[in-house]
PDB file of C-alpha atoms in Angstrom:
ATOM      1  CA  LYS A 229       3.523  11.776 -15.057  1.00  0.00           C
ATOM      2  CA  LEU A 230       0.270  12.003 -13.142  1.00  0.00           C
ATOM      3  CA  LYS A 231       1.018  12.654  -9.476  1.00  0.00           C
ATOM      4  CA  SER A 232      -2.193  14.444  -8.560  1.00  0.00           C
ATOM      5  CA  VAL A 233      -5.485  15.294 -10.204  1.00  0.00           C
ATOM      6  CA  TRP A 234      -8.101  17.756  -8.901  1.00  0.00           C
ATOM      7  CA  GLY A 235      -5.925  18.235  -5.808  1.00  0.00           C
ATOM      8  CA  ARG A 236      -5.861  14.579  -4.750  1.00  0.00           C
ATOM      9  CA  GLN A 237      -2.780  12.383  -4.581  1.00  0.00           C
ATOM     10  CA  ILE A 238      -2.393   9.379  -6.890  1.00  0.00           C
ATOM     11  CA  ASP A 239      -0.204   6.840  -5.134  1.00  0.00           C
ATOM     12  CA  TYR A 240      -1.293   3.279  -5.731  1.00  0.00           C
ATOM     13  CA  VAL A 241      -1.935   2.732  -9.432  1.00  0.00           C
ATOM     14  CA  GLU A 242      -2.020  -0.908 -10.511  1.00  0.00           C
ATOM     15  CA  ASN A 243      -2.426  -0.083 -14.187  1.00  0.00           C
ATOM     16  CA  LEU A 244      -2.618   2.865 -16.556  1.00  0.00           C
ATOM     17  CA  ILE A 245      -4.059   2.853 -20.075  1.00  0.00           C
ATOM     18  CA  ILE A 246      -4.075   5.792 -22.494  1.00  0.00           C
ATOM     19  CA  SER A 247      -6.841   6.045 -25.111  1.00  0.00           C
ATOM     20  CA  ALA A 248      -5.841   5.675 -28.772  1.00  0.00           C
ATOM     21  CA  ASP A 249      -6.273   9.425 -29.350  1.00  0.00           C
ATOM     22  CA  GLU A 250      -4.229  10.151 -26.196  1.00  0.00           C
ATOM     23  CA  THR A 251      -6.915  12.353 -24.650  1.00  0.00           C
ATOM     24  CA  ILE A 252      -8.054  10.082 -21.803  1.00  0.00           C
ATOM     25  CA  ALA A 253      -6.145   8.149 -19.150  1.00  0.00           C
ATOM     26  CA  TYR A 254      -7.761   5.197 -17.379  1.00  0.00           C
ATOM     27  CA  LEU A 255      -6.189   4.459 -14.004  1.00  0.00           C
ATOM     28  CA  ALA A 256      -6.734   1.393 -11.861  1.00  0.00           C
ATOM     29  CA  ASP A 257      -6.147   3.296  -8.647  1.00  0.00           C
ATOM     30  CA  ASN A 258      -6.407   1.407  -5.379  1.00  0.00           C
ATOM     31  CA  TYR A 259      -5.675   4.530  -3.325  1.00  0.00           C
ATOM     32  CA  LEU A 260      -8.690   6.493  -4.501  1.00  0.00           C
ATOM     33  CA  GLY A 261     -10.613   3.321  -5.199  1.00  0.00           C
ATOM     34  CA  GLY A 262     -11.555   1.863  -8.543  1.00  0.00           C
ATOM     35  CA  LEU A 263     -11.273   3.110 -12.108  1.00  0.00           C
ATOM     36  CA  GLN A 264     -10.351   6.779 -12.415  1.00  0.00           C
ATOM     37  CA  ILE A 265     -11.001   8.422 -15.802  1.00  0.00           C
ATOM     38  CA  ILE A 266      -8.829  11.476 -16.454  1.00  0.00           C
ATOM     39  CA  ASN A 267      -8.888  14.029 -19.264  1.00  0.00           C
ATOM     40  CA  ILE A 268      -5.273  14.479 -20.411  1.00  0.00           C
ATOM     41  CA  SER A 269      -5.916  16.488 -23.590  1.00  0.00           C
ATOM     42  CA  ASP A 270      -4.128  19.363 -21.843  1.00  0.00           C
ATOM     43  CA  ARG A 271      -0.939  17.745 -20.575  1.00  0.00           C
ATOM     44  CA  THR A 272      -0.276  20.628 -18.208  1.00  0.00           C
ATOM     45  CA  ASN A 273      -3.685  20.381 -16.557  1.00  0.00           C
ATOM     46  CA  PRO A 274      -5.139  16.841 -16.350  1.00  0.00           C
ATOM     47  CA  THR A 275      -8.711  16.911 -15.061  1.00  0.00           C
ATOM     48  CA  PHE A 276     -10.996  14.363 -13.456  1.00  0.00           C
ATOM     49  CA  ILE A 277     -13.909  13.100 -15.595  1.00  0.00           C
ATOM     50  CA  ASN A 278     -15.485  10.375 -13.503  1.00  0.00           C
ATOM     51  CA  SER A 279     -14.784   7.119 -11.701  1.00  0.00           C
ATOM     52  CA  TYR A 280     -16.201   3.622 -11.450  1.00  0.00           C
ATOM     53  CA  LEU A 281     -16.004   1.589  -8.263  1.00  0.00           C
ATOM     54  CA  PRO A 282     -16.077  -2.202  -8.767  1.00  0.00           C
ATOM     55  CA  ASN A 283     -17.915  -4.445  -6.317  1.00  0.00           C
ATOM     56  CA  SER A 284     -14.799  -5.222  -4.287  1.00  0.00           C
ATOM     57  CA  GLY A 285     -13.460  -1.686  -4.490  1.00  0.00           C
ATOM     58  CA  TYR A 286     -10.149  -3.126  -5.689  1.00  0.00           C
ATOM     59  CA  ILE A 287      -8.491  -3.621  -9.093  1.00  0.00           C
ATOM     60  CA  GLU A 288      -5.665  -6.013  -9.921  1.00  0.00           C
ATOM     61  CA  ASP A 289      -5.815  -5.585 -13.695  1.00  0.00           C
ATOM     62  CA  LEU A 290      -7.386  -3.288 -16.264  1.00  0.00           C
ATOM     63  CA  LYS A 291      -7.822  -3.814 -19.989  1.00  0.00           C
ATOM     64  CA  LEU A 292      -9.433  -1.561 -22.611  1.00  0.00           C
ATOM     65  CA  SER A 293     -11.005  -2.657 -25.889  1.00  0.00           C
ATOM     66  CA  LYS A 294      -9.342  -1.477 -29.107  1.00  0.00           C
ATOM     67  CA  ASP A 295     -12.149   0.983 -29.788  1.00  0.00           C
ATOM     68  CA  GLY A 296     -11.828   2.406 -26.289  1.00  0.00           C
ATOM     69  CA  LYS A 297     -15.483   1.797 -25.477  1.00  0.00           C
ATOM     70  CA  THR A 298     -15.220  -1.106 -23.031  1.00  0.00           C
ATOM     71  CA  ALA A 299     -13.115  -1.595 -19.895  1.00  0.00           C
ATOM     72  CA  PHE A 300     -12.428  -4.966 -18.306  1.00  0.00           C
ATOM     73  CA  ILE A 301     -11.819  -4.607 -14.564  1.00  0.00           C
ATOM     74  CA  TYR A 302     -10.410  -7.583 -12.658  1.00  0.00           C
ATOM     75  CA  ASP A 303     -10.111  -7.716  -8.871  1.00  0.00           C
ATOM     76  CA  GLY A 304      -8.393 -11.110  -8.758  1.00  0.00           C
ATOM     77  CA  ILE A 305     -11.648 -13.034  -8.587  1.00  0.00           C
ATOM     78  CA  GLU A 306     -14.321 -11.218 -10.602  1.00  0.00           C
ATOM     79  CA  VAL A 307     -14.182  -9.417 -13.954  1.00  0.00           C
ATOM     80  CA  GLU A 308     -16.577  -6.519 -14.460  1.00  0.00           C
ATOM     81  CA  ILE A 309     -17.202  -5.399 -18.036  1.00  0.00           C
ATOM     82  CA  VAL A 310     -17.881  -1.663 -18.111  1.00  0.00           C
ATOM     83  CA  ASP A 311     -19.142   0.599 -20.892  1.00  0.00           C
ATOM     84  CA  VAL A 312     -16.855   3.644 -20.998  1.00  0.00           C
ATOM     85  CA  SER A 313     -17.972   4.927 -24.400  1.00  0.00           C
ATOM     86  CA  ASN A 314     -19.216   7.984 -22.532  1.00  0.00           C
ATOM     87  CA  PRO A 315     -16.519   8.593 -19.916  1.00  0.00           C
ATOM     88  CA  LEU A 316     -18.918  10.791 -17.965  1.00  0.00           C
ATOM     89  CA  THR A 317     -21.136   7.807 -17.213  1.00  0.00           C
ATOM     90  CA  PRO A 318     -19.217   4.491 -16.974  1.00  0.00           C
ATOM     91  CA  THR A 319     -21.817   1.739 -16.749  1.00  0.00           C
ATOM     92  CA  LEU A 320     -21.647  -1.942 -15.835  1.00  0.00           C
ATOM     93  CA  ILE A 321     -22.542  -4.234 -18.758  1.00  0.00           C
ATOM     94  CA  GLY A 322     -21.877  -7.675 -17.309  1.00  0.00           C
ATOM     95  CA  SER A 323     -19.571  -9.669 -15.058  1.00  0.00           C
ATOM     96  CA  TYR A 324     -17.895 -13.036 -14.649  1.00  0.00           C
ATOM     97  CA  ASN A 325     -16.817 -14.657 -11.381  1.00  0.00           C
ATOM     98  CA  ALA A 326     -13.665 -16.786 -11.678  1.00  0.00           C
ATOM     99  CA  ASP A 327     -13.629 -17.886  -8.031  1.00  0.00           C
ATOM    100  CA  ASP A 328     -12.972 -21.609  -7.763  1.00  0.00           C
ATOM    101  CA  GLY A 329     -11.882 -21.646  -4.143  1.00  0.00           C
ATOM    102  CA  TYR A 330      -8.261 -22.474  -4.988  1.00  0.00           C
ATOM    103  CA  GLY A 331      -6.428 -19.380  -6.105  1.00  0.00           C
ATOM    104  CA  TYR A 332      -6.237 -15.732  -7.021  1.00  0.00           C
ATOM    105  CA  GLY A 333      -5.238 -13.949 -10.206  1.00  0.00           C
ATOM    106  CA  TYR A 334      -3.569 -10.739 -11.264  1.00  0.00           C
ATOM    107  CA  SER A 335      -4.062 -10.448 -15.016  1.00  0.00           C
ATOM    108  CA  THR A 336      -6.388 -10.841 -17.977  1.00  0.00           C
ATOM    109  CA  THR A 337      -5.876 -10.724 -21.720  1.00  0.00           C
ATOM    110  CA  LEU A 338      -8.159 -10.494 -24.742  1.00  0.00           C
ATOM    111  CA  SER A 339      -8.117 -12.500 -27.948  1.00  0.00           C
ATOM    112  CA  ASP A 340      -7.212 -10.479 -31.032  1.00  0.00           C
ATOM    113  CA  ASP A 341     -10.858 -10.300 -32.126  1.00  0.00           C
ATOM    114  CA  GLU A 342     -11.891  -9.444 -28.537  1.00  0.00           C
ATOM    115  CA  SER A 343     -14.511 -12.189 -28.448  1.00  0.00           C
ATOM    116  CA  THR A 344     -12.692 -14.193 -25.761  1.00  0.00           C
ATOM    117  CA  LEU A 345     -11.292 -13.172 -22.397  1.00  0.00           C
ATOM    118  CA  TYR A 346      -8.515 -15.170 -20.730  1.00  0.00           C
ATOM    119  CA  ILE A 347      -8.536 -14.728 -16.969  1.00  0.00           C
ATOM    120  CA  ALA A 348      -5.434 -15.608 -14.969  1.00  0.00           C
ATOM    121  CA  HIS A 349      -6.642 -17.247 -11.787  1.00  0.00           C
ATOM    122  CA  SER A 350      -5.586 -20.652 -10.460  1.00  0.00           C
ATOM    123  CA  GLY A 351      -4.473 -21.304 -14.018  1.00  0.00           C
ATOM    124  CA  VAL A 352      -6.655 -19.692 -16.672  1.00  0.00           C
ATOM    125  CA  ASP A 353     -10.386 -19.428 -17.328  1.00  0.00           C
ATOM    126  CA  ILE A 354     -11.427 -19.024 -20.974  1.00  0.00           C
ATOM    127  CA  VAL A 355     -14.605 -16.970 -21.319  1.00  0.00           C
ATOM    128  CA  ASP A 356     -16.754 -16.070 -24.329  1.00  0.00           C
ATOM    129  CA  ILE A 357     -17.519 -12.335 -24.161  1.00  0.00           C
ATOM    130  CA  SER A 358     -19.041 -11.935 -27.625  1.00  0.00           C
ATOM    131  CA  ASN A 359     -22.116 -10.874 -25.671  1.00  0.00           C
ATOM    132  CA  PRO A 360     -20.537  -8.883 -22.832  1.00  0.00           C
ATOM    133  CA  ALA A 361     -23.809  -8.763 -20.910  1.00  0.00           C
ATOM    134  CA  THR A 362     -23.703 -12.528 -20.429  1.00  0.00           C
ATOM    135  CA  PRO A 363     -20.112 -13.872 -20.427  1.00  0.00           C
ATOM    136  CA  GLN A 364     -20.037 -17.651 -20.928  1.00  0.00           C
ATOM    137  CA  PHE A 365     -17.456 -20.095 -19.559  1.00  0.00           C
ATOM    138  CA  LEU A 366     -15.741 -22.076 -22.333  1.00  0.00           C
ATOM    139  CA  GLY A 367     -13.025 -24.016 -20.514  1.00  0.00           C
ATOM    140  CA  SER A 368     -10.129 -23.801 -18.100  1.00  0.00           C
ATOM    141  CA  TYR A 369      -6.650 -25.001 -17.296  1.00  0.00           C
ATOM    142  CA  ASP A 370      -6.079 -25.404 -13.559  1.00  0.00           C
ATOM    143  CA  ASN A 371      -2.740 -25.349 -11.761  1.00  0.00           C
ATOM    144  CA  PHE A 372      -4.128 -24.469  -8.298  1.00  0.00           C
ATOM    145  CA  ASN A 373      -1.720 -21.578  -7.859  1.00  0.00           C
ATOM    146  CA  TYR A 374      -1.833 -17.776  -7.961  1.00  0.00           C
ATOM    147  CA  THR A 375      -1.330 -16.950 -11.644  1.00  0.00           C
ATOM    148  CA  SER A 376       0.261 -13.519 -11.913  1.00  0.00           C
ATOM    149  CA  ASP A 377       0.330 -12.884 -15.667  1.00  0.00           C
ATOM    150  CA  ILE A 378      -0.838 -14.285 -18.997  1.00  0.00           C
ATOM    151  CA  VAL A 379      -0.009 -13.508 -22.627  1.00  0.00           C
ATOM    152  CA  LEU A 380      -1.098 -15.129 -25.881  1.00  0.00           C
ATOM    153  CA  SER A 381       0.890 -16.125 -28.931  1.00  0.00           C
ATOM    154  CA  ALA A 382       0.317 -13.953 -32.013  1.00  0.00           C
ATOM    155  CA  ASP A 383      -1.883 -16.606 -33.621  1.00  0.00           C
ATOM    156  CA  GLY A 384      -3.885 -17.137 -30.414  1.00  0.00           C
ATOM    157  CA  SER A 385      -3.075 -20.847 -30.242  1.00  0.00           C
ATOM    158  CA  LYS A 386      -1.007 -20.753 -27.036  1.00  0.00           C
ATOM    159  CA  ALA A 387      -1.241 -19.104 -23.643  1.00  0.00           C
ATOM    160  CA  TYR A 388       1.833 -18.411 -21.523  1.00  0.00           C
ATOM    161  CA  LEU A 389       1.124 -18.342 -17.776  1.00  0.00           C
ATOM    162  CA  VAL A 390       3.512 -17.345 -15.009  1.00  0.00           C
ATOM    163  CA  ASP A 391       3.119 -17.792 -11.276  1.00  0.00           C
ATOM    164  CA  SER A 392       5.307 -18.305  -8.211  1.00  0.00           C
ATOM    165  CA  LEU A 393       6.293 -21.773  -9.381  1.00  0.00           C
ATOM    166  CA  SER A 394       6.665 -21.759 -13.137  1.00  0.00           C
ATOM    167  CA  LEU A 395       6.110 -20.582 -16.672  1.00  0.00           C
ATOM    168  CA  GLU A 396       3.521 -22.856 -18.270  1.00  0.00           C
ATOM    169  CA  ILE A 397       2.826 -23.006 -22.000  1.00  0.00           C
ATOM    170  CA  ILE A 398      -0.744 -24.066 -22.762  1.00  0.00           C
ATOM    171  CA  ASP A 399      -2.313 -25.174 -26.054  1.00  0.00           C
ATOM    172  CA  ILE A 400      -5.652 -23.297 -26.206  1.00  0.00           C
ATOM    173  CA  THR A 401      -6.734 -24.201 -29.740  1.00  0.00           C
ATOM    174  CA  ASP A 402      -9.574 -26.192 -28.170  1.00  0.00           C
ATOM    175  CA  SER A 403     -11.002 -23.797 -25.585  1.00  0.00           C
ATOM    176  CA  ALA A 404     -12.900 -26.587 -23.874  1.00  0.00           C
ATOM    177  CA  ASN A 405      -9.752 -28.671 -23.378  1.00  0.00           C
ATOM    178  CA  PRO A 406      -6.574 -26.606 -22.855  1.00  0.00           C
ATOM    179  CA  VAL A 407      -3.464 -28.786 -22.720  1.00  0.00           C
ATOM    180  CA  LEU A 408      -0.094 -28.213 -21.016  1.00  0.00           C
ATOM    181  CA  LEU A 409       2.720 -28.279 -23.588  1.00  0.00           C
ATOM    182  CA  GLY A 410       5.743 -27.506 -21.439  1.00  0.00           C
ATOM    183  CA  SER A 411       7.046 -25.518 -18.480  1.00  0.00           C
ATOM    184  CA  TYR A 412      10.072 -23.706 -17.083  1.00  0.00           C
ATOM    185  CA  THR A 413      10.854 -22.782 -13.464  1.00  0.00           C
ATOM    186  CA  PRO A 414      12.042 -19.169 -12.874  1.00  0.00           C
ATOM    187  CA  ASP A 415      12.470 -17.385  -9.504  1.00  0.00           C
ATOM    188  CA  TYR A 416       8.928 -16.483  -8.460  1.00  0.00           C
ATOM    189  CA  ALA A 417       7.790 -15.038 -11.800  1.00  0.00           C
ATOM    190  CA  ARG A 418       5.493 -12.036 -11.783  1.00  0.00           C
ATOM    191  CA  ALA A 419       5.141 -10.934 -15.419  1.00  0.00           C
ATOM    192  CA  ILE A 420       5.860 -12.076 -18.951  1.00  0.00           C
ATOM    193  CA  ALA A 421       6.247 -10.575 -22.421  1.00  0.00           C
ATOM    194  CA  LEU A 422       6.826 -12.335 -25.731  1.00  0.00           C
ATOM    195  CA  SER A 423       9.181 -11.236 -28.487  1.00  0.00           C
ATOM    196  CA  PRO A 424       7.424 -10.081 -31.688  1.00  0.00           C
ATOM    197  CA  ASP A 425       8.238 -13.420 -33.349  1.00  0.00           C
ATOM    198  CA  GLY A 426       6.994 -15.386 -30.330  1.00  0.00           C
ATOM    199  CA  ILE A 427      10.281 -17.264 -29.907  1.00  0.00           C
ATOM    200  CA  ILE A 428      11.574 -15.582 -26.740  1.00  0.00           C
ATOM    201  CA  ALA A 429       9.816 -15.037 -23.397  1.00  0.00           C
ATOM    202  CA  TYR A 430      10.981 -12.272 -21.061  1.00  0.00           C
ATOM    203  CA  ILE A 431      10.004 -13.045 -17.480  1.00  0.00           C
ATOM    204  CA  ALA A 432      10.175 -10.500 -14.644  1.00  0.00           C
ATOM    205  CA  ASP A 433      10.751 -12.099 -11.260  1.00  0.00           C
ATOM    206  CA  TYR A 434      11.959 -11.192  -7.773  1.00  0.00           C
ATOM    207  CA  VAL A 435      15.626 -10.933  -8.774  1.00  0.00           C
ATOM    208  CA  GLY A 436      15.392  -9.277 -12.204  1.00  0.00           C
ATOM    209  CA  PHE A 437      14.355 -11.030 -15.357  1.00  0.00           C
ATOM    210  CA  LYS A 438      14.959 -14.209 -17.319  1.00  0.00           C
ATOM    211  CA  ILE A 439      15.234 -14.582 -21.090  1.00  0.00           C
ATOM    212  CA  VAL A 440      13.784 -17.943 -22.107  1.00  0.00           C
ATOM    213  CA  ASP A 441      13.749 -19.670 -25.497  1.00  0.00           C
ATOM    214  CA  VAL A 442      10.174 -20.917 -26.043  1.00  0.00           C
ATOM    215  CA  SER A 443      10.550 -21.899 -29.705  1.00  0.00           C
ATOM    216  CA  ASP A 444      10.142 -25.517 -28.582  1.00  0.00           C
ATOM    217  CA  SER A 445       7.057 -25.337 -26.385  1.00  0.00           C
ATOM    218  CA  ALA A 446       7.769 -28.734 -24.850  1.00  0.00           C
ATOM    219  CA  ASN A 447      11.284 -27.737 -23.757  1.00  0.00           C
ATOM    220  CA  PRO A 448      11.675 -24.048 -22.833  1.00  0.00           C
ATOM    221  CA  SER A 449      15.302 -23.223 -22.044  1.00  0.00           C
ATOM    222  CA  LEU A 450      17.100 -20.343 -20.339  1.00  0.00           C
ATOM    223  CA  LEU A 451      19.124 -18.100 -22.669  1.00  0.00           C
ATOM    224  CA  GLY A 452      20.239 -15.463 -20.208  1.00  0.00           C
ATOM    225  CA  SER A 453      19.277 -13.397 -17.192  1.00  0.00           C
ATOM    226  CA  TYR A 454      19.707  -9.944 -15.710  1.00  0.00           C
ATOM    227  CA  ASP A 455      19.749  -9.685 -11.935  1.00  0.00           C
ATOM    228  CA  ILE A 456      19.199  -6.510  -9.954  1.00  0.00           C
ATOM    229  CA  ASP A 457      19.990  -5.422  -6.425  1.00  0.00           C
ATOM    230  CA  TRP A 458      16.326  -4.804  -5.978  1.00  0.00           C
ATOM    231  CA  GLY A 459      16.215  -3.597  -2.369  1.00  0.00           C
ATOM    232  CA  GLY A 460      12.752  -4.993  -1.765  1.00  0.00           C
ATOM    233  CA  GLU A 461      11.143  -3.822  -4.992  1.00  0.00           C
ATOM    234  CA  ASP A 462       8.671  -6.067  -6.768  1.00  0.00           C
ATOM    235  CA  PHE A 463       9.123  -6.302 -10.541  1.00  0.00           C
ATOM    236  CA  SER A 464       5.496  -6.853 -11.449  1.00  0.00           C
ATOM    237  CA  ASP A 465       5.528  -5.911 -15.129  1.00  0.00           C
ATOM    238  CA  VAL A 466       7.691  -6.218 -18.223  1.00  0.00           C
ATOM    239  CA  THR A 467       7.247  -4.445 -21.564  1.00  0.00           C
ATOM    240  CA  LEU A 468       9.193  -4.756 -24.807  1.00  0.00           C
ATOM    241  CA  SER A 469       9.959  -2.062 -27.345  1.00  0.00           C
ATOM    242  CA  ASP A 470       8.189  -2.483 -30.700  1.00  0.00           C
ATOM    243  CA  ASP A 471      11.334  -3.919 -32.303  1.00  0.00           C
ATOM    244  CA  GLY A 472      11.906  -6.312 -29.397  1.00  0.00           C
ATOM    245  CA  THR A 473      15.395  -5.032 -28.611  1.00  0.00           C
ATOM    246  CA  LEU A 474      14.666  -3.307 -25.260  1.00  0.00           C
ATOM    247  CA  ALA A 475      12.906  -4.590 -22.156  1.00  0.00           C
ATOM    248  CA  TYR A 476      11.392  -2.290 -19.540  1.00  0.00           C
ATOM    249  CA  PHE A 477      10.402  -3.621 -16.127  1.00  0.00           C
TER     250      PHE A 477
END
């Protein structure tokens, strides 16, 4: 657990990603400000490499490309695409502004081939990032609410959005014309994960989490729930084990 690096406290981390070779940690740290890049090759002595401060100075979500060379930094309105292939010199490549005047977002996700970025905002913006220097808008689905999380089906044909009002299942096969397939109303949902087979959605909310059958996209149905005496905590993430038998939130 990283509590301090180079003598400075780490308190307000929105996201943490470990490189594939487990030698570098990328922290979206809103206490120190921005992206913090940490050498963790020596677990007993993590050391600071460098940092990158986005335009707003704030990060809601952080994603890393599969090859570990590109970071996608989202502040709720703008995504900055940053070259981190040399962690000593993180460099801005391009950016995309999702501000439509209606809402705010907390999450992004990449298509499997990493050519498309899905930005949770007041719904979802679908953006072509095949040329990361000049991201291009492809289409959007608008619900005029604060979308907190988004995941894609394994085949990339559906997006699952959660916000304070609902889970929405969106057909994204035509990027220019996303279509609502169905919805379910949890208790102020904050995060979502899909089972490996894509049949079950696990939704973290303000009282615990819901287990929802999404095998019929038009009619999602509650299977079960687990409520917690949360004492004011905010369950803002949910992760499944590889075999889909354990949920962590």
